[in-house]
Amino acid sequence: MIDYIKNLILGKENSEGQSMIVEDEKRLQIATCALFLELAHSDDEFTVEEEEFIKSTMKEKFNLDDETVAELIDLSIQQTKHSVSLYEFTEIINEHFNNHSKYEILKNLWRLVFADGKLDAYEEHFMRKISGNLKMEHSDMIASKMEVKAE
């Protein structure tokens, strides 16, 4: 199952040589959702507020219905449990988003961090890591954080 999900995200073929390429949008949705879930779990506490934030953001950002979001979250949870690093997910985002869009992802990630009303050291470390993997400047990470705090 894990190989199937990994191939799904990476767009590889299965053992019978059948194409498992999924449209780029689906791969991007999985990668984005996986980052949200990784961040939400980074402090070992996955709150109801964080879960609701992820659901509503995925619905809004990708124009998805409730059932699709639930399936996407399930796929992302399976993938994150067996991923080697964040790079698997940030690579997909880097391929499909420009800096402005990645900045918006950073803001959404900060909104998730603050969804439970507190900033944990693990979450902040995780944000630094994601920001670097997204090839964003440190100043962009700080600016996005300050924008979200001001909200």
mmCIF file with all atom_site columns, C-alpha atoms in Angstrom:
data_model
loop_
_atom_site.group_PDB
_atom_site.id
_atom_site.type_symbol
_atom_site.label_atom_id
_atom_site.label_alt_id
_atom_site.label_comp_id
_atom_site.label_asym_id
_atom_site.label_entity_id
_atom_site.label_seq_id
_atom_site.pdbx_PDB_ins_code
_atom_site.Cartn_x
_atom_site.Cartn_y
_atom_site.Cartn_z
_atom_site.occupancy
_atom_site.B_iso_or_equiv
_atom_site.pdbx_formal_charge
_atom_site.auth_seq_id
_atom_site.auth_comp_id
_atom_site.auth_asym_id
_atom_site.auth_atom_id
_atom_site.pdbx_PDB_model_num
ATOM 1   C CA . MET A 1 1   ? 0.000   0.000  0.000   1.00 0.00 ? 1   MET A CA 1
ATOM 2   C CA . ILE A 1 2   ? 2.779   2.429  0.877   1.00 0.00 ? 2   ILE A CA 1
ATOM 3   C CA . ASP A 1 3   ? 4.554   1.841  -2.420  1.00 0.00 ? 3   ASP A CA 1
ATOM 4   C CA . TYR A 1 4   ? 1.274   2.534  -4.179  1.00 0.00 ? 4   TYR A CA 1
ATOM 5   C CA . ILE A 1 5   ? 0.823   5.854  -2.375  1.00 0.00 ? 5   ILE A CA 1
ATOM 6   C CA . LYS A 1 6   ? 4.442   6.851  -2.955  1.00 0.00 ? 6   LYS A CA 1
ATOM 7   C CA . ASN A 1 7   ? 4.091   6.018  -6.639  1.00 0.00 ? 7   ASN A CA 1
ATOM 8   C CA . LEU A 1 8   ? 0.837   7.945  -6.700  1.00 0.00 ? 8   LEU A CA 1
ATOM 9   C CA . ILE A 1 9   ? 2.553   11.052 -5.406  1.00 0.00 ? 9   ILE A CA 1
ATOM 10  C CA . LEU A 1 10  ? 5.639   10.661 -7.558  1.00 0.00 ? 10  LEU A CA 1
ATOM 11  C CA . GLY A 1 11  ? 3.682   9.646  -10.670 1.00 0.00 ? 11  GLY A CA 1
ATOM 12  C CA . LYS A 1 12  ? 5.567   6.364  -11.246 1.00 0.00 ? 12  LYS A CA 1
ATOM 13  C CA . GLU A 1 13  ? 4.382   3.159  -12.882 1.00 0.00 ? 13  GLU A CA 1
ATOM 14  C CA . ASN A 1 14  ? 3.349   -0.026 -11.096 1.00 0.00 ? 14  ASN A CA 1
ATOM 15  C CA . SER A 1 15  ? 4.969   -3.469 -11.515 1.00 0.00 ? 15  SER A CA 1
ATOM 16  C CA . GLU A 1 16  ? 2.780   -4.332 -14.512 1.00 0.00 ? 16  GLU A CA 1
ATOM 17  C CA . GLY A 1 17  ? 4.037   -1.204 -16.260 1.00 0.00 ? 17  GLY A CA 1
ATOM 18  C CA . GLN A 1 18  ? 0.644   0.441  -16.082 1.00 0.00 ? 18  GLN A CA 1
ATOM 19  C CA . SER A 1 19  ? 0.796   4.180  -15.722 1.00 0.00 ? 19  SER A CA 1
ATOM 20  C CA . MET A 1 20  ? -0.137  5.427  -12.279 1.00 0.00 ? 20  MET A CA 1
ATOM 21  C CA . ILE A 1 21  ? 0.374   9.045  -13.187 1.00 0.00 ? 21  ILE A CA 1
ATOM 22  C CA . VAL A 1 22  ? -2.104  11.153 -11.332 1.00 0.00 ? 22  VAL A CA 1
ATOM 23  C CA . GLU A 1 23  ? -2.804  14.654 -12.431 1.00 0.00 ? 23  GLU A CA 1
ATOM 24  C CA . ASP A 1 24  ? -0.399  17.190 -10.981 1.00 0.00 ? 24  ASP A CA 1
ATOM 25  C CA . GLU A 1 25  ? -3.180  18.839 -9.003  1.00 0.00 ? 25  GLU A CA 1
ATOM 26  C CA . LYS A 1 26  ? -3.853  15.653 -7.009  1.00 0.00 ? 26  LYS A CA 1
ATOM 27  C CA . ARG A 1 27  ? -0.151  15.184 -6.235  1.00 0.00 ? 27  ARG A CA 1
ATOM 28  C CA . LEU A 1 28  ? 0.039   18.796 -5.137  1.00 0.00 ? 28  LEU A CA 1
ATOM 29  C CA . GLN A 1 29  ? -3.013  18.371 -2.902  1.00 0.00 ? 29  GLN A CA 1
ATOM 30  C CA . ILE A 1 30  ? -1.486  15.328 -1.220  1.00 0.00 ? 30  ILE A CA 1
ATOM 31  C CA . ALA A 1 31  ? 1.861   17.071 -0.723  1.00 0.00 ? 31  ALA A CA 1
ATOM 32  C CA . THR A 1 32  ? 0.245   20.208 0.727   1.00 0.00 ? 32  THR A CA 1
ATOM 33  C CA . CYS A 1 33  ? -2.024  18.217 3.026   1.00 0.00 ? 33  CYS A CA 1
ATOM 34  C CA . ALA A 1 34  ? 0.923   16.081 4.133   1.00 0.00 ? 34  ALA A CA 1
ATOM 35  C CA . LEU A 1 35  ? 2.870   19.221 5.133   1.00 0.00 ? 35  LEU A CA 1
ATOM 36  C CA . PHE A 1 36  ? -0.138  20.436 7.114   1.00 0.00 ? 36  PHE A CA 1
ATOM 37  C CA . LEU A 1 37  ? -0.415  17.095 8.896   1.00 0.00 ? 37  LEU A CA 1
ATOM 38  C CA . GLU A 1 38  ? 3.322   16.856 9.589   1.00 0.00 ? 38  GLU A CA 1
ATOM 39  C CA . LEU A 1 39  ? 3.266   20.349 11.085  1.00 0.00 ? 39  LEU A CA 1
ATOM 40  C CA . ALA A 1 40  ? 0.139   19.651 13.126  1.00 0.00 ? 40  ALA A CA 1
ATOM 41  C CA . HIS A 1 41  ? 1.782   16.541 14.604  1.00 0.00 ? 41  HIS A CA 1
ATOM 42  C CA . SER A 1 42  ? 5.198   18.169 15.154  1.00 0.00 ? 42  SER A CA 1
ATOM 43  C CA . ASP A 1 43  ? 4.365   19.025 18.770  1.00 0.00 ? 43  ASP A CA 1
ATOM 44  C CA . ASP A 1 44  ? 2.865   15.562 19.396  1.00 0.00 ? 44  ASP A CA 1
ATOM 45  C CA . GLU A 1 45  ? -0.540  17.149 19.858  1.00 0.00 ? 45  GLU A CA 1
ATOM 46  C CA . PHE A 1 46  ? -3.130  17.113 17.048  1.00 0.00 ? 46  PHE A CA 1
ATOM 47  C CA . THR A 1 47  ? -5.969  19.334 18.216  1.00 0.00 ? 47  THR A CA 1
ATOM 48  C CA . VAL A 1 48  ? -9.522  19.613 16.941  1.00 0.00 ? 48  VAL A CA 1
ATOM 49  C CA . GLU A 1 49  ? -8.756  23.218 15.939  1.00 0.00 ? 49  GLU A CA 1
ATOM 50  C CA . GLU A 1 50  ? -5.816  22.059 13.821  1.00 0.00 ? 50  GLU A CA 1
ATOM 51  C CA . GLU A 1 51  ? -7.892  19.324 12.189  1.00 0.00 ? 51  GLU A CA 1
ATOM 52  C CA . GLU A 1 52  ? -10.699 21.753 11.360  1.00 0.00 ? 52  GLU A CA 1
ATOM 53  C CA . PHE A 1 53  ? -8.201  24.275 10.005  1.00 0.00 ? 53  PHE A CA 1
ATOM 54  C CA . ILE A 1 54  ? -6.664  21.642 7.705   1.00 0.00 ? 54  ILE A CA 1
ATOM 55  C CA . LYS A 1 55  ? -10.074 20.557 6.431   1.00 0.00 ? 55  LYS A CA 1
ATOM 56  C CA . SER A 1 56  ? -11.317 24.075 5.748   1.00 0.00 ? 56  SER A CA 1
ATOM 57  C CA . THR A 1 57  ? -8.049  25.218 4.151   1.00 0.00 ? 57  THR A CA 1
ATOM 58  C CA . MET A 1 58  ? -7.878  22.202 1.846   1.00 0.00 ? 58  MET A CA 1
ATOM 59  C CA . LYS A 1 59  ? -11.520 22.736 0.852   1.00 0.00 ? 59  LYS A CA 1
ATOM 60  C CA . GLU A 1 60  ? -10.932 26.423 0.167   1.00 0.00 ? 60  GLU A CA 1
ATOM 61  C CA . LYS A 1 61  ? -7.497  26.216 -1.471  1.00 0.00 ? 61  LYS A CA 1
ATOM 62  C CA . PHE A 1 62  ? -8.310  23.335 -3.803  1.00 0.00 ? 62  PHE A CA 1
ATOM 63  C CA . ASN A 1 63  ? -12.099 23.742 -4.087  1.00 0.00 ? 63  ASN A CA 1
ATOM 64  C CA . LEU A 1 64  ? -12.805 20.258 -2.683  1.00 0.00 ? 64  LEU A CA 1
ATOM 65  C CA . ASP A 1 65  ? -15.869 18.729 -1.082  1.00 0.00 ? 65  ASP A CA 1
ATOM 66  C CA . ASP A 1 66  ? -15.908 17.125 2.382   1.00 0.00 ? 66  ASP A CA 1
ATOM 67  C CA . GLU A 1 67  ? -15.578 13.560 1.083   1.00 0.00 ? 67  GLU A CA 1
ATOM 68  C CA . THR A 1 68  ? -12.575 14.391 -1.103  1.00 0.00 ? 68  THR A CA 1
ATOM 69  C CA . VAL A 1 69  ? -10.876 16.219 1.775   1.00 0.00 ? 69  VAL A CA 1
ATOM 70  C CA . ALA A 1 70  ? -11.397 13.206 4.052   1.00 0.00 ? 70  ALA A CA 1
ATOM 71  C CA . GLU A 1 71  ? -9.885  10.887 1.412   1.00 0.00 ? 71  GLU A CA 1
ATOM 72  C CA . LEU A 1 72  ? -7.004  13.300 0.890   1.00 0.00 ? 72  LEU A CA 1
ATOM 73  C CA . ILE A 1 73  ? -6.291  13.451 4.615   1.00 0.00 ? 73  ILE A CA 1
ATOM 74  C CA . ASP A 1 74  ? -6.340  9.636  4.822   1.00 0.00 ? 74  ASP A CA 1
ATOM 75  C CA . LEU A 1 75  ? -3.912  9.351  1.890   1.00 0.00 ? 75  LEU A CA 1
ATOM 76  C CA . SER A 1 76  ? -1.660  12.019 3.372   1.00 0.00 ? 76  SER A CA 1
ATOM 77  C CA . ILE A 1 77  ? -1.635  10.375 6.803   1.00 0.00 ? 77  ILE A CA 1
ATOM 78  C CA . GLN A 1 78  ? -0.599  7.083  5.229   1.00 0.00 ? 78  GLN A CA 1
ATOM 79  C CA . GLN A 1 79  ? 2.131   8.791  3.225   1.00 0.00 ? 79  GLN A CA 1
ATOM 80  C CA . THR A 1 80  ? 3.526   10.837 6.115   1.00 0.00 ? 80  THR A CA 1
ATOM 81  C CA . LYS A 1 81  ? 3.792   7.755  8.323   1.00 0.00 ? 81  LYS A CA 1
ATOM 82  C CA . HIS A 1 82  ? 6.187   6.200  5.829   1.00 0.00 ? 82  HIS A CA 1
ATOM 83  C CA . SER A 1 83  ? 7.925   9.196  4.325   1.00 0.00 ? 83  SER A CA 1
ATOM 84  C CA . VAL A 1 84  ? 11.658  9.537  4.629   1.00 0.00 ? 84  VAL A CA 1
ATOM 85  C CA . SER A 1 85  ? 11.727  13.324 4.767   1.00 0.00 ? 85  SER A CA 1
ATOM 86  C CA . LEU A 1 86  ? 9.791   16.490 4.113   1.00 0.00 ? 86  LEU A CA 1
ATOM 87  C CA . TYR A 1 87  ? 11.651  16.827 0.848   1.00 0.00 ? 87  TYR A CA 1
ATOM 88  C CA . GLU A 1 88  ? 9.261   14.352 -0.803  1.00 0.00 ? 88  GLU A CA 1
ATOM 89  C CA . PHE A 1 89  ? 6.438   16.828 -0.277  1.00 0.00 ? 89  PHE A CA 1
ATOM 90  C CA . THR A 1 90  ? 8.247   20.137 -0.698  1.00 0.00 ? 90  THR A CA 1
ATOM 91  C CA . GLU A 1 91  ? 9.767   18.953 -3.982  1.00 0.00 ? 91  GLU A CA 1
ATOM 92  C CA . ILE A 1 92  ? 6.288   18.574 -5.470  1.00 0.00 ? 92  ILE A CA 1
ATOM 93  C CA . ILE A 1 93  ? 5.280   22.027 -4.230  1.00 0.00 ? 93  ILE A CA 1
ATOM 94  C CA . ASN A 1 94  ? 8.493   23.568 -5.608  1.00 0.00 ? 94  ASN A CA 1
ATOM 95  C CA . GLU A 1 95  ? 7.709   22.067 -9.017  1.00 0.00 ? 95  GLU A CA 1
ATOM 96  C CA . HIS A 1 96  ? 4.203   23.522 -9.161  1.00 0.00 ? 96  HIS A CA 1
ATOM 97  C CA . PHE A 1 97  ? 4.183   26.785 -7.224  1.00 0.00 ? 97  PHE A CA 1
ATOM 98  C CA . ASN A 1 98  ? 5.891   30.112 -7.726  1.00 0.00 ? 98  ASN A CA 1
ATOM 99  C CA . ASN A 1 99  ? 7.318   32.088 -4.783  1.00 0.00 ? 99  ASN A CA 1
ATOM 100 C CA . HIS A 1 100 ? 4.098   34.036 -4.258  1.00 0.00 ? 100 HIS A CA 1
ATOM 101 C CA . SER A 1 101 ? 2.082   30.813 -3.943  1.00 0.00 ? 101 SER A CA 1
ATOM 102 C CA . LYS A 1 102 ? 4.693   29.244 -1.675  1.00 0.00 ? 102 LYS A CA 1
ATOM 103 C CA . TYR A 1 103 ? 4.527   32.376 0.494   1.00 0.00 ? 103 TYR A CA 1
ATOM 104 C CA . GLU A 1 104 ? 0.769   31.803 0.771   1.00 0.00 ? 104 GLU A CA 1
ATOM 105 C CA . ILE A 1 105 ? 1.464   28.202 1.821   1.00 0.00 ? 105 ILE A CA 1
ATOM 106 C CA . LEU A 1 106 ? 3.816   29.525 4.513   1.00 0.00 ? 106 LEU A CA 1
ATOM 107 C CA . LYS A 1 107 ? 1.052   31.822 5.757   1.00 0.00 ? 107 LYS A CA 1
ATOM 108 C CA . ASN A 1 108 ? -1.410  28.923 5.853   1.00 0.00 ? 108 ASN A CA 1
ATOM 109 C CA . LEU A 1 109 ? 1.126   26.833 7.740   1.00 0.00 ? 109 LEU A CA 1
ATOM 110 C CA . TRP A 1 110 ? 1.586   29.653 10.273  1.00 0.00 ? 110 TRP A CA 1
ATOM 111 C CA . ARG A 1 111 ? -2.207  29.894 10.606  1.00 0.00 ? 111 ARG A CA 1
ATOM 112 C CA . LEU A 1 112 ? -2.185  26.207 11.433  1.00 0.00 ? 112 LEU A CA 1
ATOM 113 C CA . VAL A 1 113 ? 0.587   26.734 14.003  1.00 0.00 ? 113 VAL A CA 1
ATOM 114 C CA . PHE A 1 114 ? -1.496  29.408 15.729  1.00 0.00 ? 114 PHE A CA 1
ATOM 115 C CA . ALA A 1 115 ? -4.821  27.520 15.375  1.00 0.00 ? 115 ALA A CA 1
ATOM 116 C CA . ASP A 1 116 ? -4.442  26.087 18.871  1.00 0.00 ? 116 ASP A CA 1
ATOM 117 C CA . GLY A 1 117 ? -3.441  29.464 20.312  1.00 0.00 ? 117 GLY A CA 1
ATOM 118 C CA . LYS A 1 118 ? 0.201   28.671 21.050  1.00 0.00 ? 118 LYS A CA 1
ATOM 119 C CA . LEU A 1 119 ? 3.549   28.450 19.296  1.00 0.00 ? 119 LEU A CA 1
ATOM 120 C CA . ASP A 1 120 ? 5.547   25.371 20.217  1.00 0.00 ? 120 ASP A CA 1
ATOM 121 C CA . ALA A 1 121 ? 9.343   25.256 19.726  1.00 0.00 ? 121 ALA A CA 1
ATOM 122 C CA . TYR A 1 122 ? 8.966   22.121 17.592  1.00 0.00 ? 122 TYR A CA 1
ATOM 123 C CA . GLU A 1 123 ? 6.470   23.874 15.355  1.00 0.00 ? 123 GLU A CA 1
ATOM 124 C CA . GLU A 1 124 ? 8.773   26.846 14.871  1.00 0.00 ? 124 GLU A CA 1
ATOM 125 C CA . HIS A 1 125 ? 11.701  24.547 14.067  1.00 0.00 ? 125 HIS A CA 1
ATOM 126 C CA . PHE A 1 126 ? 9.507   22.683 11.623  1.00 0.00 ? 126 PHE A CA 1
ATOM 127 C CA . MET A 1 127 ? 8.520   25.960 9.936   1.00 0.00 ? 127 MET A CA 1
ATOM 128 C CA . ARG A 1 128 ? 12.187  26.856 9.469   1.00 0.00 ? 128 ARG A CA 1
ATOM 129 C CA . LYS A 1 129 ? 12.799  23.480 7.897   1.00 0.00 ? 129 LYS A CA 1
ATOM 130 C CA . ILE A 1 130 ? 9.811   23.719 5.558   1.00 0.00 ? 130 ILE A CA 1
ATOM 131 C CA . SER A 1 131 ? 10.684  27.275 4.582   1.00 0.00 ? 131 SER A CA 1
ATOM 132 C CA . GLY A 1 132 ? 14.205  26.192 3.665   1.00 0.00 ? 132 GLY A CA 1
ATOM 133 C CA . ASN A 1 133 ? 12.951  23.184 1.726   1.00 0.00 ? 133 ASN A CA 1
ATOM 134 C CA . LEU A 1 134 ? 10.566  25.464 -0.177  1.00 0.00 ? 134 LEU A CA 1
ATOM 135 C CA . LYS A 1 135 ? 13.607  27.568 -1.118  1.00 0.00 ? 135 LYS A CA 1
ATOM 136 C CA . MET A 1 136 ? 12.131  30.637 0.556   1.00 0.00 ? 136 MET A CA 1
ATOM 137 C CA . GLU A 1 137 ? 14.220  33.366 2.148   1.00 0.00 ? 137 GLU A CA 1
ATOM 138 C CA . HIS A 1 138 ? 14.364  33.496 5.944   1.00 0.00 ? 138 HIS A CA 1
ATOM 139 C CA . SER A 1 139 ? 12.881  36.996 5.732   1.00 0.00 ? 139 SER A CA 1
ATOM 140 C CA . ASP A 1 140 ? 9.840   35.522 3.923   1.00 0.00 ? 140 ASP A CA 1
ATOM 141 C CA . MET A 1 141 ? 9.327   33.038 6.733   1.00 0.00 ? 141 MET A CA 1
ATOM 142 C CA . ILE A 1 142 ? 9.474   35.846 9.324   1.00 0.00 ? 142 ILE A CA 1
ATOM 143 C CA . ALA A 1 143 ? 7.259   38.179 7.263   1.00 0.00 ? 143 ALA A CA 1
ATOM 144 C CA . SER A 1 144 ? 4.621   35.476 6.775   1.00 0.00 ? 144 SER A CA 1
ATOM 145 C CA . LYS A 1 145 ? 4.687   34.739 10.512  1.00 0.00 ? 145 LYS A CA 1
ATOM 146 C CA . MET A 1 146 ? 4.244   38.425 11.382  1.00 0.00 ? 146 MET A CA 1
ATOM 147 C CA . GLU A 1 147 ? 1.378   38.827 8.881   1.00 0.00 ? 147 GLU A CA 1
ATOM 148 C CA . VAL A 1 148 ? -0.468  35.898 10.397  1.00 0.00 ? 148 VAL A CA 1
ATOM 149 C CA . LYS A 1 149 ? 0.160   37.084 13.966  1.00 0.00 ? 149 LYS A CA 1
ATOM 150 C CA . ALA A 1 150 ? -1.263  40.482 13.001  1.00 0.00 ? 150 ALA A CA 1
ATOM 151 C CA . GLU A 1 151 ? -4.466  38.830 11.804  1.00 0.00 ? 151 GLU A CA 1
#
